[in-house]
Amino acid sequence: MTFQRFYNMWFDQLRQLVHQLSQAPRPPTTDDHHQQLRQLVQKTMSHYSEYYRTKAVAAKDDVLAFFSSPWSTALERSLHWIGGWRPTTAFHLIYTESSILFESHVVDILRGFHTGDLGDLSPGQFRRVSELQIETVQGENDITDELSDWQDDASDLMGKTGGEVDRKMERLARILERADQLRLKTIETLVELLTPQQAAEFLVAAAELHFGIRGWGIEQDRRRENS
């Protein structure tokens, strides 16, 4: 199976999972509801893990394909950081969703009622999110520096033998894998520090952002092709 075919199947399955997350009772009011939501969150995270495992294997054979990313739209590629979404985007999403939900429930929250959603993050959760953001920014910078070093040596490719070029590509594949590991670690750590309800809301918001950008990108590509 080509990676593009895998990606299309994976993307369709993500839509199904997000639909299930969206339909799950929130806030969960029974033990069954809590268990259902927890299982759906775990299933979604396993789905992301499968994506990055498959991508790492495929990149060993053709790492350059993951920088050109033919299965993505031009808009998606314009937003990519080392073959995928920038990890710190997750924090902007958390803060945005938290702010929107807080404003919509501010009267209830000020009265002491807890909504349990992303607008009701505790001080401890906010502190941990902030600490994780700092760690992730540092991780991004380190990987960006490594890619910069790889690019600085690009002139060395001229006149190199097949084995030397292969080693150069293997190093690029390792850089891509580091970036993907940071992407996955960021999601996993955020989900761990959130409650199941908050994690479900975060995963739905992240996927809807993904769906929206991809949908708009497809429309822009069609217009460009027909112009």
Short mmCIF file of C-alpha atoms in Angstrom, two decimals:
data_model
loop_
_atom_site.label_atom_id
_atom_site.label_comp_id
_atom_site.label_asym_id
_atom_site.label_seq_id
_atom_site.Cartn_x
_atom_site.Cartn_y
_atom_site.Cartn_z
CA MET A 1 0.00 0.00 0.00
CA THR A 2 1.34 3.46 -0.90
CA PHE A 3 1.49 6.03 1.86
CA GLN A 4 -0.97 8.24 -0.02
CA ARG A 5 -3.54 5.44 0.00
CA PHE A 6 -2.85 4.80 3.67
CA TYR A 7 -3.25 8.50 4.43
CA ASN A 8 -6.61 8.69 2.67
CA MET A 9 -7.89 5.69 4.64
CA TRP A 10 -6.44 7.06 7.89
CA PHE A 11 -8.04 10.46 7.29
CA ASP A 12 -11.47 8.90 6.68
CA GLN A 13 -11.13 6.87 9.88
CA LEU A 14 -10.18 10.05 11.77
CA ARG A 15 -13.44 11.64 10.60
CA GLN A 16 -15.35 8.66 12.01
CA LEU A 17 -13.54 8.86 15.35
CA VAL A 18 -14.13 12.60 15.64
CA HIS A 19 -17.82 12.08 14.88
CA GLN A 20 -17.99 9.54 17.72
CA LEU A 21 -16.19 11.93 20.07
CA SER A 22 -18.58 14.72 19.12
CA GLN A 23 -21.61 12.52 19.78
CA ALA A 24 -20.43 11.24 23.17
CA PRO A 25 -22.36 12.73 26.13
CA ARG A 26 -20.65 15.84 27.51
CA PRO A 27 -20.37 16.40 30.31
CA PRO A 28 -20.33 12.69 31.14
CA THR A 29 -22.92 12.07 33.85
CA THR A 30 -22.61 8.33 34.48
CA ASP A 31 -19.77 5.86 34.91
CA ASP A 32 -20.64 4.42 31.49
CA HIS A 33 -20.36 7.86 29.94
CA HIS A 34 -16.96 8.43 31.57
CA GLN A 35 -15.73 5.05 30.37
CA GLN A 36 -17.06 5.61 26.85
CA LEU A 37 -15.36 8.98 26.57
CA ARG A 38 -12.08 7.65 27.98
CA GLN A 39 -12.08 4.76 25.49
CA LEU A 40 -12.81 7.06 22.55
CA VAL A 41 -9.96 9.38 23.55
CA GLN A 42 -7.59 6.39 23.83
CA LYS A 43 -8.78 5.06 20.47
CA THR A 44 -8.14 8.42 18.82
CA MET A 45 -4.67 8.63 20.32
CA SER A 46 -3.90 5.11 19.08
CA HIS A 47 -5.01 6.27 15.63
CA TYR A 48 -2.48 9.13 15.72
CA SER A 49 0.24 6.76 16.95
CA GLU A 50 -0.46 4.41 14.05
CA TYR A 51 -0.08 7.31 11.61
CA TYR A 52 3.35 8.26 12.90
CA ARG A 53 4.53 4.64 13.06
CA THR A 54 3.54 4.07 9.44
CA LYS A 55 5.04 7.39 8.38
CA ALA A 56 8.39 6.58 10.02
CA VAL A 57 8.62 3.28 8.15
CA ALA A 58 7.66 4.83 4.80
CA ALA A 59 10.08 7.75 5.24
CA LYS A 60 13.02 5.35 5.40
CA ASP A 61 12.32 4.45 1.76
CA ASP A 62 11.50 7.92 0.42
CA VAL A 63 12.00 10.72 2.92
CA LEU A 64 11.76 13.47 0.28
CA ALA A 65 8.15 12.50 -0.42
CA PHE A 66 7.26 13.68 3.08
CA PHE A 67 8.64 17.13 2.39
CA SER A 68 6.80 17.46 -0.93
CA SER A 69 3.75 15.72 0.63
CA PRO A 70 1.73 15.09 -2.58
CA TRP A 71 -1.27 13.86 -0.53
CA SER A 72 -1.60 17.35 1.01
CA THR A 73 -3.03 20.49 -0.54
CA ALA A 74 -0.85 23.48 -1.42
CA LEU A 75 -2.36 25.35 1.54
CA GLU A 76 -1.47 22.54 3.93
CA ARG A 77 2.09 22.39 2.61
CA SER A 78 2.46 26.16 3.10
CA LEU A 79 1.73 25.64 6.80
CA HIS A 80 4.03 22.65 7.30
CA TRP A 81 7.02 22.62 9.58
CA ILE A 82 9.40 19.74 8.73
CA GLY A 83 6.82 17.55 7.04
CA GLY A 84 3.81 18.26 9.24
CA TRP A 85 2.03 20.62 11.60
CA ARG A 86 4.01 22.75 14.03
CA PRO A 87 3.68 21.27 17.57
CA THR A 88 3.20 24.64 19.24
CA THR A 89 -0.03 25.04 17.23
CA ALA A 90 -1.63 22.75 19.83
CA PHE A 91 -1.11 25.35 22.56
CA HIS A 92 -2.65 28.17 20.53
CA LEU A 93 -5.64 25.87 20.04
CA ILE A 94 -5.92 25.09 23.76
CA TYR A 95 -5.78 28.77 24.72
CA THR A 96 -8.27 29.78 22.02
CA GLU A 97 -10.80 27.07 22.90
CA SER A 98 -10.39 27.75 26.63
CA SER A 99 -10.98 31.48 26.12
CA ILE A 100 -14.07 30.97 23.96
CA LEU A 101 -15.66 28.49 26.38
CA PHE A 102 -14.75 30.56 29.44
CA GLU A 103 -16.44 33.63 27.97
CA SER A 104 -19.56 31.62 27.14
CA HIS A 105 -19.80 30.27 30.73
CA VAL A 106 -18.25 33.17 32.63
CA VAL A 107 -21.38 33.89 34.71
CA ASP A 108 -21.71 30.26 35.82
CA ILE A 109 -17.99 30.00 36.58
CA LEU A 110 -18.02 33.20 38.64
CA ARG A 111 -20.93 31.76 40.61
CA GLY A 112 -18.82 28.74 41.47
CA PHE A 113 -20.30 26.25 39.02
CA HIS A 114 -17.80 24.01 37.26
CA THR A 115 -18.50 23.24 33.60
CA GLY A 116 -15.69 20.67 33.35
CA ASP A 117 -14.81 21.75 29.80
CA LEU A 118 -11.74 23.50 28.36
CA GLY A 119 -13.11 26.79 29.66
CA ASP A 120 -12.79 25.39 33.17
CA LEU A 121 -9.07 24.56 33.27
CA SER A 122 -7.61 24.62 36.75
CA PRO A 123 -4.62 26.83 37.69
CA GLY A 124 -2.52 23.67 37.88
CA GLN A 125 -3.54 22.67 34.38
CA PHE A 126 -2.72 26.13 33.00
CA ARG A 127 0.68 26.01 34.69
CA ARG A 128 1.46 22.60 33.23
CA VAL A 129 0.30 23.69 29.76
CA SER A 130 2.59 26.72 29.98
CA GLU A 131 5.55 24.58 31.07
CA LEU A 132 4.91 22.11 28.27
CA GLN A 133 4.71 24.95 25.75
CA ILE A 134 8.17 26.18 26.80
CA GLU A 135 9.57 22.65 26.48
CA THR A 136 7.97 22.23 23.06
CA VAL A 137 9.31 25.55 21.75
CA GLN A 138 12.80 24.43 22.78
CA GLY A 139 12.27 21.09 21.05
CA GLU A 140 11.14 22.83 17.87
CA ASN A 141 14.18 25.11 17.94
CA ASP A 142 16.58 22.19 18.41
CA ILE A 143 15.10 20.25 15.48
CA THR A 144 15.01 23.38 13.28
CA ASP A 145 18.71 23.92 14.02
CA GLU A 146 19.47 20.32 13.06
CA LEU A 147 17.62 20.72 9.77
CA SER A 148 19.50 23.98 9.15
CA ASP A 149 22.80 22.13 9.61
CA TRP A 150 21.61 19.48 7.16
CA GLN A 151 20.70 22.16 4.61
CA ASP A 152 24.04 23.95 5.06
CA ASP A 153 25.74 20.73 3.96
CA ALA A 154 23.47 20.29 0.93
CA SER A 155 26.22 21.36 -1.46
CA ASP A 156 28.10 18.23 -0.38
CA LEU A 157 25.56 16.15 -2.29
CA MET A 158 27.13 17.18 -5.59
CA GLY A 159 29.58 14.57 -6.71
CA LYS A 160 28.83 12.20 -3.83
CA THR A 161 28.57 8.46 -4.30
CA GLY A 162 25.31 6.54 -3.84
CA GLY A 163 26.25 5.39 -0.35
CA GLU A 164 27.08 8.89 0.82
CA VAL A 165 23.82 10.27 -0.57
CA ASP A 166 21.94 7.45 1.17
CA ARG A 167 23.50 8.40 4.50
CA LYS A 168 22.52 12.02 3.90
CA MET A 169 18.92 10.96 3.27
CA GLU A 170 18.97 8.72 6.34
CA ARG A 171 19.93 11.72 8.45
CA LEU A 172 17.05 13.71 6.96
CA ALA A 173 14.69 10.84 7.79
CA ARG A 174 15.89 10.93 11.41
CA ILE A 175 15.22 14.68 11.57
CA LEU A 176 11.70 14.11 10.23
CA GLU A 177 11.16 11.34 12.78
CA ARG A 178 12.28 13.64 15.60
CA ALA A 179 9.77 16.25 14.43
CA ASP A 180 7.00 13.64 14.29
CA GLN A 181 7.91 12.33 17.74
CA LEU A 182 7.61 15.87 19.10
CA ARG A 183 4.22 16.26 17.42
CA LEU A 184 2.93 13.03 18.93
CA LYS A 185 4.47 13.67 22.36
CA THR A 186 2.84 17.11 22.46
CA ILE A 187 -0.64 15.69 21.83
CA GLU A 188 -0.12 12.78 24.22
CA THR A 189 1.11 14.99 27.06
CA LEU A 190 -1.70 17.50 26.61
CA VAL A 191 -4.31 14.73 26.59
CA GLU A 192 -2.81 13.24 29.77
CA LEU A 193 -3.09 16.49 31.72
CA LEU A 194 -6.69 17.09 30.60
CA THR A 195 -9.79 15.33 31.86
CA PRO A 196 -11.47 12.94 29.39
CA GLN A 197 -14.09 15.59 28.59
CA GLN A 198 -11.45 18.27 28.01
CA ALA A 199 -9.30 15.86 26.00
CA ALA A 200 -12.26 14.99 23.78
CA GLU A 201 -12.95 18.69 23.18
CA PHE A 202 -9.30 19.32 22.36
CA LEU A 203 -9.09 16.39 19.93
CA VAL A 204 -12.32 17.43 18.20
CA ALA A 205 -11.11 21.04 17.88
CA ALA A 206 -7.72 19.92 16.51
CA ALA A 207 -9.33 17.61 13.97
CA GLU A 208 -11.87 20.24 12.90
CA LEU A 209 -9.01 22.67 12.29
CA HIS A 210 -7.32 19.97 10.21
CA PHE A 211 -10.53 19.26 8.27
CA GLY A 212 -11.19 22.95 7.70
CA ILE A 213 -7.71 23.73 6.36
CA ARG A 214 -7.74 20.65 4.14
CA GLY A 215 -11.22 21.43 2.79
CA TRP A 216 -10.31 25.02 2.02
CA GLY A 217 -7.04 23.85 0.47
CA ILE A 218 -8.85 21.40 -1.83
CA GLU A 219 -11.17 24.20 -2.98
CA GLN A 220 -8.22 26.51 -3.66
CA ASP A 221 -6.40 23.79 -5.63
CA ARG A 222 -9.50 23.19 -7.77
CA ARG A 223 -9.87 26.89 -8.52
CA ARG A 224 -6.23 27.14 -9.51
CA GLU A 225 -6.51 24.10 -11.80
CA ASN A 226 -9.61 25.51 -13.51
CA SER A 227 -8.26 29.02 -13.95
#
